[in-house]
């Protein structure tokens, strides 16, 4: 007799609400922390030539040796670490959890933080423990240590800066977590380009440290490339759950080429940071809006009427992220990605009109 989905699909998967990506056709897209700038025409021409000659009839280099060499040089990855690549850092999160999902194994993080940590843990059959942040979104290191002692997590995730709050945690607090954690600690530096602070030079202090980066916030979200650096003691095992050709021929070629233009990427990040400062100032002087400080390429802000403002913005063609209802600490919160100067002005006008 044929079985029903409830007999076949795991309970924790049926109970999930999948990651929702809203339709953004025709909208000013300020919801997903993308870089608003395209590459200049000459670099796009270089990419076109590479793609024209790419051997897409062949599988990609499974070890992505050339790309890793370029990444090591441009991201200052220490020579004595191993690098693992993912189809976006989302896939790396999944690999780490697939490799550690023993029955009863725990993933620990702060709350609120990047939702994929909890989502992937759940569908990998792991238990996710979220330790609440302080009301100002700083880390409660004592609570983290207590939770680590109680739950002995296989994995700890710390987004640095954190999403959706935008702040960098104090390094002394992260150091305490690294010292206390029995398993791997992933410092997720997705927003490094806008923050400047890093754990990439701390592998000598912490054998259990892994540093994750992505090219998604640096103008290459469509390529899907993330990386994890750490000691081979851990990563040689995680690499076994990586599907062999997870980084495509085109991704490898294009990323290698674009990374040659580091100055260009740095200039774009600098422009985004100065727009962040301006946007924050404008939000702060807007009555009814309370922006939080940000070290990333987005700003979280609180308002008394988040749903109405979100709808008002949407109605005016602007898509931001509505976090009201996602977590009690995010009541009344919306998150806006820093766009071009023009997009930010359009957003500010629409916000003021929605508040009226
Ligand atoms: N980590 C954090 C903290 C993020 O905010 C995001 C994207 N929103 C990711 C990882 C995933 O990035 P990607 O899969 O595009 O590399």
PDB file of C-alpha atoms in Angstrom, residues 33 136-137 160-169 191-197 269 272-281 283-284 290-301 334-338:
ATOM      1  CA  UNK A  33      22.363  42.498   1.468  1.00  0.00           C
ATOM      2  CA  UNK A 136      21.441  46.223  22.953  1.00  0.00           C
ATOM      3  CA  UNK A 137      22.317  43.122  20.853  1.00  0.00           C
ATOM      4  CA  UNK A 160      30.756  38.652  12.972  1.00  0.00           C
ATOM      5  CA  UNK A 161      29.141  41.145  12.300  1.00  0.00           C
ATOM      6  CA  UNK A 162      25.823  39.582  13.199  1.00  0.00           C
ATOM      7  CA  UNK A 163      22.815  39.375  10.876  1.00  0.00           C
ATOM      8  CA  UNK A 164      20.165  40.801  11.306  1.00  0.00           C
ATOM      9  CA  UNK A 165      21.420  43.093  14.094  1.00  0.00           C
ATOM     10  CA  UNK A 166      24.456  44.451  12.167  1.00  0.00           C
ATOM     11  CA  UNK A 167      26.870  44.724  15.114  1.00  0.00           C
ATOM     12  CA  UNK A 168      30.278  43.192  15.806  1.00  0.00           C
ATOM     13  CA  UNK A 169      30.502  41.355  19.117  1.00  0.00           C
ATOM     14  CA  UNK A 191      30.078  41.052   6.191  1.00  0.00           C
ATOM     15  CA  UNK A 192      33.834  41.385   6.623  1.00  0.00           C
ATOM     16  CA  UNK A 193      34.159  43.809   3.674  1.00  0.00           C
ATOM     17  CA  UNK A 194      32.198  46.412   5.661  1.00  0.00           C
ATOM     18  CA  UNK A 195      33.597  45.702   9.124  1.00  0.00           C
ATOM     19  CA  UNK A 196      37.313  45.159   8.727  1.00  0.00           C
ATOM     20  CA  UNK A 197      37.703  43.012  11.854  1.00  0.00           C
ATOM     21  CA  UNK A 269      32.801  48.537  -0.166  1.00  0.00           C
ATOM     22  CA  UNK A 272      28.725  51.367   0.622  1.00  0.00           C
ATOM     23  CA  UNK A 273      30.224  52.214   4.020  1.00  0.00           C
ATOM     24  CA  UNK A 274      29.953  55.953   3.434  1.00  0.00           C
ATOM     25  CA  UNK A 275      26.352  55.508   2.246  1.00  0.00           C
ATOM     26  CA  UNK A 276      25.729  53.454   5.394  1.00  0.00           C
ATOM     27  CA  UNK A 277      26.861  56.413   7.505  1.00  0.00           C
ATOM     28  CA  UNK A 278      24.611  58.801   5.572  1.00  0.00           C
ATOM     29  CA  UNK A 279      21.611  56.440   5.651  1.00  0.00           C
ATOM     30  CA  UNK A 280      22.032  55.887   9.387  1.00  0.00           C
ATOM     31  CA  UNK A 281      22.110  59.648   9.998  1.00  0.00           C
ATOM     32  CA  UNK A 283      17.137  57.346   9.646  1.00  0.00           C
ATOM     33  CA  UNK A 284      18.127  58.752  13.032  1.00  0.00           C
ATOM     34  CA  UNK A 290      15.212  54.123  15.683  1.00  0.00           C
ATOM     35  CA  UNK A 291      18.195  52.718  13.743  1.00  0.00           C
ATOM     36  CA  UNK A 292      20.724  50.400  15.402  1.00  0.00           C
ATOM     37  CA  UNK A 293      24.465  50.896  14.769  1.00  0.00           C
ATOM     38  CA  UNK A 294      25.849  48.775  11.919  1.00  0.00           C
ATOM     39  CA  UNK A 295      29.228  47.375  10.886  1.00  0.00           C
ATOM     40  CA  UNK A 296      27.645  45.604   7.906  1.00  0.00           C
ATOM     41  CA  UNK A 297      26.006  46.651   4.612  1.00  0.00           C
ATOM     42  CA  UNK A 298      22.528  46.876   6.128  1.00  0.00           C
ATOM     43  CA  UNK A 299      20.791  48.750   8.926  1.00  0.00           C
ATOM     44  CA  UNK A 300      18.230  47.336  11.333  1.00  0.00           C
ATOM     45  CA  UNK A 301      15.683  49.873  12.563  1.00  0.00           C
ATOM     46  CA  UNK A 334      12.783  46.184   9.623  1.00  0.00           C
ATOM     47  CA  UNK A 335      16.158  45.692   7.940  1.00  0.00           C
ATOM     48  CA  UNK A 336      17.266  47.733   4.956  1.00  0.00           C
ATOM     49  CA  UNK A 337      20.291  46.910   2.792  1.00  0.00           C
ATOM     50  CA  UNK A 338      22.493  49.883   1.902  1.00  0.00           C
TER      51      UNK A 338
END
